[in-house]
Short mmCIF file of C-alpha atoms and ligand atoms in Angstrom, two decimals:
data_model
loop_
_atom_site.label_atom_id
_atom_site.label_comp_id
_atom_site.label_asym_id
_atom_site.label_seq_id
_atom_site.Cartn_x
_atom_site.Cartn_y
_atom_site.Cartn_z
CA MET A 1 132.07 69.23 60.65
CA LYS A 2 131.25 71.66 63.36
CA ASP A 3 127.82 73.11 63.89
CA LEU A 4 126.31 75.63 66.24
CA LEU A 5 125.96 73.07 69.00
CA PHE A 6 129.74 73.02 69.32
CA THR A 7 130.40 76.70 69.87
CA ARG A 8 131.01 78.56 73.14
CA PHE A 9 132.30 75.50 74.95
CA HIS A 10 135.47 77.07 76.30
CA GLN A 11 133.21 79.55 78.09
CA ALA A 12 130.83 76.83 79.25
CA ILE A 13 133.73 74.76 80.63
CA ASN A 14 134.71 77.79 82.72
CA ASP A 15 131.18 78.71 83.78
CA ARG A 16 129.95 75.28 84.90
CA ARG A 17 129.97 74.72 88.64
CA ALA A 18 128.37 72.06 90.82
CA ILE A 19 125.27 73.71 92.27
CA LYS A 20 123.79 72.63 95.57
CA HIS A 21 120.89 75.09 95.79
CA PHE A 22 118.55 75.55 92.82
CA GLN A 23 115.58 77.95 92.50
CA PRO A 24 112.68 75.56 93.23
CA ASP A 25 110.19 77.40 90.97
CA PHE A 26 112.37 77.55 87.88
CA LYS A 27 111.40 75.18 85.05
CA ILE A 28 113.54 74.49 81.99
CA ASP A 29 111.68 74.95 78.72
CA SER A 30 111.06 71.54 77.13
CA GLN A 31 112.43 72.51 73.70
CA LEU A 32 115.61 73.77 75.35
CA LEU A 33 115.89 70.57 77.36
CA SER A 34 115.63 68.52 74.14
CA GLU A 35 118.52 70.48 72.63
CA ILE A 36 120.59 69.91 75.76
CA LEU A 37 119.88 66.19 75.79
CA THR A 38 120.70 65.91 72.10
CA MET A 39 124.16 67.20 72.90
CA GLY A 40 124.57 64.30 75.33
CA PHE A 41 123.29 61.73 72.86
CA ARG A 42 125.77 62.88 70.23
CA VAL A 43 128.96 62.14 72.16
CA PRO A 44 131.17 59.44 70.65
CA THR A 45 130.44 55.90 71.85
CA PRO A 46 132.26 52.66 70.96
CA GLY A 47 131.18 51.79 67.43
CA GLY A 48 128.39 54.38 67.72
CA CYS A 49 126.50 51.91 69.94
CA ASN A 50 124.70 54.63 71.96
CA PRO A 51 124.27 52.55 75.14
CA PHE A 52 122.68 55.41 77.10
CA ARG A 53 119.45 54.76 78.96
CA ILE A 54 118.38 58.02 80.54
CA LEU A 55 115.50 58.53 82.93
CA LYS A 56 114.03 62.02 83.14
CA ILE A 57 112.01 63.17 86.15
CA GLU A 58 110.39 66.60 86.28
CA ASP A 59 106.82 66.89 87.59
CA ASN A 60 106.60 63.76 89.73
CA THR A 61 107.02 65.40 93.14
CA GLU A 62 106.18 62.23 95.04
CA LEU A 63 109.00 60.34 93.33
CA ARG A 64 111.37 63.25 93.94
CA THR A 65 110.57 63.23 97.64
CA GLN A 66 111.19 59.48 97.82
CA LEU A 67 114.50 59.93 96.01
CA ARG A 68 115.56 62.72 98.37
CA GLU A 69 115.00 60.32 101.26
CA ILE A 70 117.45 57.82 99.77
CA GLY A 71 119.63 60.73 98.59
CA PHE A 72 120.91 61.82 102.00
CA ASP A 73 118.36 64.66 101.99
CA GLN A 74 120.25 66.56 99.31
CA PRO A 75 118.18 69.57 98.16
CA GLN A 76 118.84 69.05 94.44
CA PHE A 77 116.39 66.10 94.36
CA THR A 78 113.40 68.35 94.97
CA ASN A 79 114.62 71.79 93.86
CA ALA A 80 116.29 71.19 90.50
CA SER A 81 114.06 71.60 87.45
CA THR A 82 115.11 68.29 85.90
CA LEU A 83 116.60 65.06 87.22
CA LEU A 84 118.37 62.80 84.73
CA PHE A 85 119.37 59.35 85.95
CA VAL A 86 122.17 58.25 83.64
CA SER A 87 122.49 54.53 82.97
CA ILE A 88 124.27 52.31 80.50
CA ASP A 89 122.78 49.26 78.81
CA MET A 90 125.56 46.73 79.40
CA ASN A 91 124.31 44.38 76.67
CA VAL A 92 124.45 47.15 74.09
CA LEU A 93 127.89 48.23 75.28
CA ALA A 94 129.21 44.65 75.22
CA SER A 95 127.90 44.21 71.67
CA ALA A 96 130.19 47.04 70.53
CA TYR A 97 133.14 44.83 71.46
CA SER A 98 131.63 41.55 70.28
CA ASP A 99 134.57 40.64 68.06
CA GLN A 100 137.14 41.40 70.78
CA ASP A 101 138.00 40.13 74.20
CA VAL A 102 137.10 42.72 76.77
CA THR A 103 137.24 41.84 80.45
CA ASP A 104 134.28 42.57 82.73
CA GLU A 105 136.47 45.03 84.61
CA ILE A 106 137.23 47.07 81.50
CA LEU A 107 133.62 46.88 80.31
CA ARG A 108 132.45 48.24 83.66
CA ASN A 109 135.12 50.99 83.62
CA ASN A 110 133.99 51.95 80.12
CA ALA A 111 130.35 52.13 81.24
CA MET A 112 131.33 54.55 84.02
CA ILE A 113 133.48 56.60 81.64
CA LEU A 114 130.59 56.87 79.17
CA GLY A 115 128.17 57.91 81.90
CA GLY A 116 130.59 60.70 82.81
CA VAL A 117 131.07 61.70 79.17
CA PHE A 118 127.31 61.93 78.62
CA SER A 119 126.72 63.81 81.88
CA GLN A 120 129.37 66.42 81.25
CA ALA A 121 128.15 66.96 77.66
CA VAL A 122 124.67 67.66 79.01
CA MET A 123 126.00 69.96 81.73
CA LEU A 124 128.17 71.92 79.28
CA ALA A 125 125.24 72.27 76.88
CA ALA A 126 123.22 73.59 79.82
CA ALA A 127 125.99 76.00 80.86
CA ALA A 128 126.28 77.27 77.28
CA ARG A 129 122.61 78.25 77.57
CA GLY A 130 122.93 79.98 80.95
CA LEU A 131 121.61 77.06 82.98
CA ASP A 132 123.15 75.34 86.00
CA SER A 133 123.72 71.74 86.99
CA CYS A 134 125.06 69.30 89.54
CA PRO A 135 126.16 65.70 89.03
CA LEU A 136 125.37 63.42 91.97
CA ILE A 137 126.34 60.02 93.27
CA GLY A 138 125.12 60.84 96.77
CA PHE A 139 122.16 58.45 96.84
CA LYS A 140 121.62 54.76 97.55
CA PHE A 141 121.97 53.06 94.18
CA GLN A 142 120.14 49.82 94.94
CA PRO A 143 116.90 51.37 96.29
CA ALA A 144 117.03 54.01 93.54
CA GLY A 145 117.18 51.27 90.91
CA GLU A 146 114.16 49.56 92.47
CA LEU A 147 112.19 52.79 92.71
CA LEU A 148 112.89 53.58 89.06
CA ASN A 149 112.22 50.05 87.81
CA LYS A 150 115.71 49.68 86.40
CA PRO A 151 116.22 46.53 84.31
CA ASP A 152 119.07 44.28 85.51
CA HIS A 153 121.17 44.74 82.38
CA GLN A 154 121.38 48.50 82.96
CA VAL A 155 123.91 50.07 85.32
CA ILE A 156 123.21 53.50 86.83
CA THR A 157 126.36 55.58 86.65
CA ASN A 158 125.16 58.80 88.29
CA LEU A 159 122.45 61.45 88.43
CA VAL A 160 122.55 64.83 86.69
CA THR A 161 120.37 67.66 87.99
CA LEU A 162 119.61 70.78 85.95
CA GLY A 163 118.09 74.13 86.85
CA LYS A 164 118.89 77.70 87.85
CA ARG A 165 121.18 78.45 90.76
CA ALA A 166 119.69 80.09 93.87
CA LYS A 167 123.05 80.66 95.57
CA ARG A 168 126.52 81.27 94.21
CA PRO A 169 128.91 78.39 94.85
CA LEU A 170 132.13 79.11 96.74
CA ALA A 171 135.16 79.95 94.60
CA ARG A 172 136.75 77.01 92.78
CA GLY A 173 139.38 75.56 95.01
CA SER A 174 141.79 72.81 95.80
CA LYS A 175 142.67 72.04 92.19
CA ILE A 176 145.76 69.88 91.68
CA PRO A 177 148.23 71.73 89.38
CA LEU A 178 148.65 70.19 85.93
CA ASP A 179 152.37 69.56 86.32
CA GLU A 180 151.78 67.34 89.34
CA LEU A 181 149.44 65.16 87.30
CA THR A 182 151.33 64.85 84.06
CA VAL A 183 154.25 62.84 82.73
CA TYR A 184 155.57 63.93 79.32
CA LEU A 185 156.96 60.95 77.46
CA MET B 1 157.64 67.38 64.31
CA ALA B 2 154.41 66.64 66.06
CA LYS B 3 151.57 68.95 65.01
CA HIS B 4 150.36 69.41 68.54
CA THR B 5 152.83 71.32 70.63
CA ILE B 6 153.00 70.88 74.37
CA GLU B 7 151.23 74.26 74.64
CA VAL B 8 148.28 73.00 72.62
CA ILE B 9 148.07 69.77 74.61
CA ASN B 10 148.41 71.61 77.92
CA LYS B 11 145.55 73.89 76.92
CA LEU B 12 143.33 70.86 76.38
CA LEU B 13 144.40 69.36 79.69
CA THR B 14 143.82 72.65 81.50
CA HIS B 15 140.26 72.69 80.21
CA GLY B 16 139.95 69.10 81.39
CA LEU B 17 140.93 70.09 84.93
CA LEU B 18 137.79 72.23 85.19
CA ALA B 19 135.62 69.11 85.01
CA PRO B 20 133.70 68.07 88.11
CA SER B 21 134.62 65.03 90.15
CA SER B 22 132.97 63.42 93.11
CA PHE B 23 134.25 65.06 96.34
CA ASN B 24 136.48 67.01 93.90
CA LEU B 25 138.85 64.01 94.07
CA GLN B 26 140.35 64.67 90.58
CA HIS B 27 141.35 61.04 90.03
CA TRP B 28 142.84 61.87 86.60
CA ARG B 29 146.55 61.34 85.87
CA PHE B 30 148.14 61.86 82.43
CA HIS B 31 150.86 60.62 80.15
CA VAL B 32 151.39 62.89 77.18
CA VAL B 33 152.94 61.22 74.15
CA GLU B 34 154.03 63.84 71.66
CA ASN B 35 156.71 62.00 69.76
CA PRO B 36 155.20 60.00 66.84
CA GLU B 37 157.71 57.15 67.28
CA LYS B 38 156.81 56.78 70.93
CA VAL B 39 153.16 56.95 69.96
CA SER B 40 153.48 53.99 67.62
CA HIS B 41 155.68 52.06 70.04
CA LEU B 42 153.20 52.49 72.86
CA PHE B 43 150.33 51.37 70.68
CA SER B 44 151.97 48.28 69.39
CA GLU B 45 153.10 47.32 72.89
CA CYS B 46 149.92 48.11 74.73
CA ASP B 47 147.19 46.99 72.36
CA TRP B 48 144.60 49.77 72.68
CA LYS B 49 141.10 48.98 71.43
CA THR B 50 139.26 51.37 69.26
CA THR B 51 136.35 50.93 66.94
CA SER B 52 136.78 54.01 64.80
CA VAL B 53 140.37 55.04 64.23
CA GLN B 54 141.77 54.75 60.71
CA ALA B 55 145.10 56.59 60.75
CA PRO B 56 147.72 56.49 63.51
CA PRO B 57 147.45 59.52 65.79
CA GLU B 58 150.01 62.34 65.75
CA SER B 59 150.05 62.61 69.51
CA ALA B 60 148.18 61.06 72.39
CA ILE B 61 147.13 61.56 75.99
CA ILE B 62 146.79 58.46 78.14
CA ILE B 63 144.42 59.03 81.06
CA SER B 64 144.73 56.88 84.15
CA GLY B 65 142.84 57.07 87.43
CA ASP B 66 144.18 57.14 90.98
CA TYR B 67 141.58 55.10 92.80
CA SER B 68 143.08 55.85 96.21
CA ALA B 69 142.33 59.58 95.79
CA TRP B 70 139.47 59.39 98.34
CA GLU B 71 142.05 58.94 101.13
CA ASN B 72 142.99 62.61 100.70
CA ALA B 73 139.41 63.91 100.57
CA PRO B 74 139.87 66.81 103.05
CA GLU B 75 142.64 68.26 100.92
CA TYR B 76 140.29 68.57 97.93
CA ALA B 77 137.30 69.94 99.84
CA LYS B 78 138.49 73.47 100.57
CA HIS B 79 135.91 75.09 98.26
CA LEU B 80 132.96 73.21 99.78
CA ASP B 81 130.71 74.25 102.65
CA PRO B 82 132.64 74.12 105.94
CA ASP B 83 130.28 71.50 107.40
CA PHE B 84 130.91 69.24 104.40
CA GLN B 85 134.63 69.86 104.57
CA ALA B 86 134.79 68.69 108.17
CA LEU B 87 132.96 65.49 107.28
CA SER B 88 134.57 64.84 103.91
CA LEU B 89 136.91 62.06 104.98
CA LYS B 90 134.20 60.29 106.96
CA LYS B 91 131.80 60.52 104.02
CA ALA B 92 134.40 59.50 101.45
CA THR B 93 135.40 56.54 103.61
CA ALA B 94 131.75 55.47 103.84
CA VAL B 95 131.40 55.55 100.04
CA TYR B 96 134.80 54.25 98.92
CA GLY B 97 136.55 52.84 101.99
CA THR B 98 135.55 49.20 101.77
CA ASN B 99 134.74 48.47 98.15
CA HIS B 100 137.41 48.43 95.48
CA ARG B 101 134.83 48.46 92.70
CA THR B 102 133.30 51.75 93.95
CA GLN B 103 136.83 53.20 93.94
CA LEU B 104 137.35 52.14 90.34
CA ASP B 105 133.87 53.32 89.33
CA GLU B 106 134.62 56.80 90.64
CA ALA B 107 138.02 57.03 88.96
CA ALA B 108 136.40 55.99 85.67
CA ARG B 109 133.51 58.45 86.02
CA SER B 110 135.97 61.28 86.68
CA CYS B 111 137.83 60.30 83.54
CA GLY B 112 134.54 60.53 81.61
CA PHE B 113 133.70 64.05 82.82
CA PHE B 114 137.27 65.05 82.05
CA LEU B 115 137.14 63.51 78.56
CA THR B 116 134.15 65.59 77.51
CA ASN B 117 135.97 68.80 78.39
CA ILE B 118 138.92 67.68 76.27
CA ILE B 119 136.73 66.57 73.36
CA PHE B 120 134.71 69.79 73.28
CA SER B 121 137.75 71.98 73.78
CA ALA B 122 139.47 70.19 70.88
CA LEU B 123 136.40 70.61 68.72
CA GLU B 124 136.27 74.32 69.31
CA ASP B 125 139.94 74.53 68.32
CA ASN B 126 139.56 72.27 65.23
CA ILE B 127 141.73 69.50 66.67
CA GLY B 128 140.65 65.98 65.73
CA VAL B 129 140.12 63.59 68.64
CA SER B 130 139.30 59.95 69.02
CA VAL B 131 139.13 57.83 72.16
CA ALA B 132 140.59 54.35 72.60
CA SER B 133 140.00 51.86 75.38
CA PRO B 134 142.77 49.84 77.05
CA ASN B 135 142.80 46.13 76.38
CA ASN B 136 145.80 44.78 78.22
CA LEU B 137 145.93 46.68 81.53
CA ALA B 138 149.04 44.87 82.76
CA ALA B 139 151.05 45.81 79.65
CA ILE B 140 150.14 49.48 79.97
CA ILE B 141 150.83 49.56 83.71
CA SER B 142 154.26 48.11 83.11
CA GLU B 143 155.05 50.25 80.05
CA LEU B 144 154.09 53.47 81.86
CA ASN B 145 155.47 52.30 85.17
CA LEU B 146 152.21 53.19 86.92
CA ASN B 147 152.12 52.98 90.68
CA GLU B 148 149.93 50.52 92.49
CA ALA B 149 146.72 52.51 92.93
CA THR B 150 146.60 53.79 89.35
CA VAL B 151 144.58 52.16 86.58
CA PRO B 152 144.76 53.02 82.85
CA LEU B 153 141.34 54.18 81.68
CA CYS B 154 141.52 55.53 78.15
CA CYS B 155 143.70 57.10 75.52
CA VAL B 156 142.87 60.25 73.59
CA TYR B 157 144.31 60.28 70.06
CA LEU B 158 144.93 63.72 68.59
CA TYR B 159 144.91 64.60 64.88
CA SER B 160 145.48 67.91 63.16
CA ASP B 161 142.24 67.61 61.20
CA ALA B 162 139.00 67.60 63.11
CA THR B 163 137.11 64.42 62.30
CA ALA B 164 133.38 64.31 61.77
CA GLU B 165 132.98 61.76 64.53
CA LEU B 166 131.18 63.99 67.00
CA SER B 167 128.69 65.45 64.59
CA MET B 168 127.05 62.16 63.68
CA PRO B 169 123.41 62.96 63.04
CA LEU B 170 121.25 61.44 65.71
CA ASN B 171 118.66 58.98 64.54
CA PRO B 172 115.41 60.32 66.09
CA SER B 173 114.11 56.79 66.60
CA HIS B 174 117.04 56.19 68.96
CA LEU B 175 115.75 58.93 71.21
CA ASP B 176 112.73 56.88 72.25
CA THR B 177 114.96 53.98 73.25
CA MET B 178 117.41 56.16 75.12
CA LEU B 179 115.04 58.44 77.02
CA ALA B 180 112.32 57.41 79.47
CA ASN B 181 110.18 59.38 81.91
CA ASP B 182 109.72 58.60 85.64
CA GLN B 183 110.14 54.83 85.28
CA TRP B 184 112.30 52.62 83.07
C1 FMN C 1 130.23 61.81 89.74
C2 FMN C 1 130.03 63.01 90.63
C3 FMN C 1 129.21 62.89 91.74
C4 FMN C 1 128.96 63.98 92.58
N1 FMN C 1 128.09 63.84 93.63
C5 FMN C 1 127.68 64.94 94.30
C6 FMN C 1 126.64 64.84 95.26
O1 FMN C 1 126.08 63.77 95.53
N2 FMN C 1 126.24 65.99 95.87
C7 FMN C 1 126.82 67.20 95.60
O2 FMN C 1 126.40 68.21 96.17
N3 FMN C 1 127.85 67.31 94.71
C8 FMN C 1 128.27 66.22 94.04
N4 FMN C 1 129.27 66.33 93.08
C9 FMN C 1 129.87 67.66 92.81
C10 FMN C 1 131.34 67.78 93.26
O3 FMN C 1 131.43 67.97 94.63
C11 FMN C 1 131.99 68.95 92.49
O4 FMN C 1 131.96 68.67 91.14
C12 FMN C 1 133.42 69.19 92.93
O5 FMN C 1 133.46 69.59 94.25
C13 FMN C 1 134.11 70.27 92.07
O6 FMN C 1 133.40 71.48 92.08
P1 FMN C 1 132.90 72.17 90.74
O7 FMN C 1 132.13 71.12 89.97
O8 FMN C 1 132.03 73.30 91.16
O9 FMN C 1 134.11 72.61 89.98
C14 FMN C 1 129.56 65.23 92.29
C15 FMN C 1 130.41 65.32 91.17
C16 FMN C 1 130.64 64.25 90.34
C17 FMN C 1 131.49 64.40 89.13
#
């Protein structure tokens, strides 16, 4: 069954761009943020195991400054309204395959895939509501994990930042054409 | 006759291509399986793992990742700030150049961002989707004749009826487990 959450996504897919410069004074309404996060938490996961462990940072400016230092001084760390560190609980994910043999390599790939699935769902939900976003891996993962008190059984996949754009991104470019990527069997 | 024509599948894929990827590397590579006989052959040969599929799919898209994509970083950076463009290969080499696992991680993440675009696009068009995970990588690599730097990541099953899978109500008590503030 479809509900309202699942409308307007073709438009959102087109509108979403990776934003470097956010308006530093813009704050996302907390009710709206809950709706956006719910979209992320409703993506399909193996066996419905929901292995997501998300860390939200908004008002803690000291922490944001520390993160920017280990984030190659990228402006999103301090200027986006919301930072979401996306992580996967590897024990929970592994339990979804408990009756099957899954190699560590495939389990790790699946964790990364799920982090991407969650992140893009959140960013599309944001775009459908006129908000902007940027996914990031440009930070030092080990120090970030320590700073955020990450338990060992969780793996950070990436960061998602949300807010309102201050500057238009350059036109989409350098896309590989579909026919160069696809084999029809 | 497969229910999903190449046009329908290409529309899904085209929406997928608008997904973000780190350094815009677009690691995703596709095999579209439209013929139901080939679909069942591939699945019996390659042993895909899924926890939710009941009926065999009508068509399928296998998504693999090119983990050597970072080597061509400057080619994908044309829409980025000129200062970033100039440094893109140096930066990409620093992130991916020495560690195979970081290469695989990035290919898999890209596949995830891509997958959401496909899933949501399918939902809006009332196409049923379900995602399966590879089990035997070697069998798939050999069956699809994948080149050396390409790893199978997932398979999207397509059905003509939209399943209810995505609209599972969220248990509010899960939210507390899944969401933390400032510190884990
Ligand atoms: C996993 C991931 C990590 C990324 N890391 C960064 C980052 O650290 N900093 C940044 O400015 N952009 C980052 N990006 C954004 C990409 O550069 C951007 O998605 C790509 O260039 C395509 O542009 P578009 O998203 O506007 O279509 C990242 C994207 C992804 C998917």
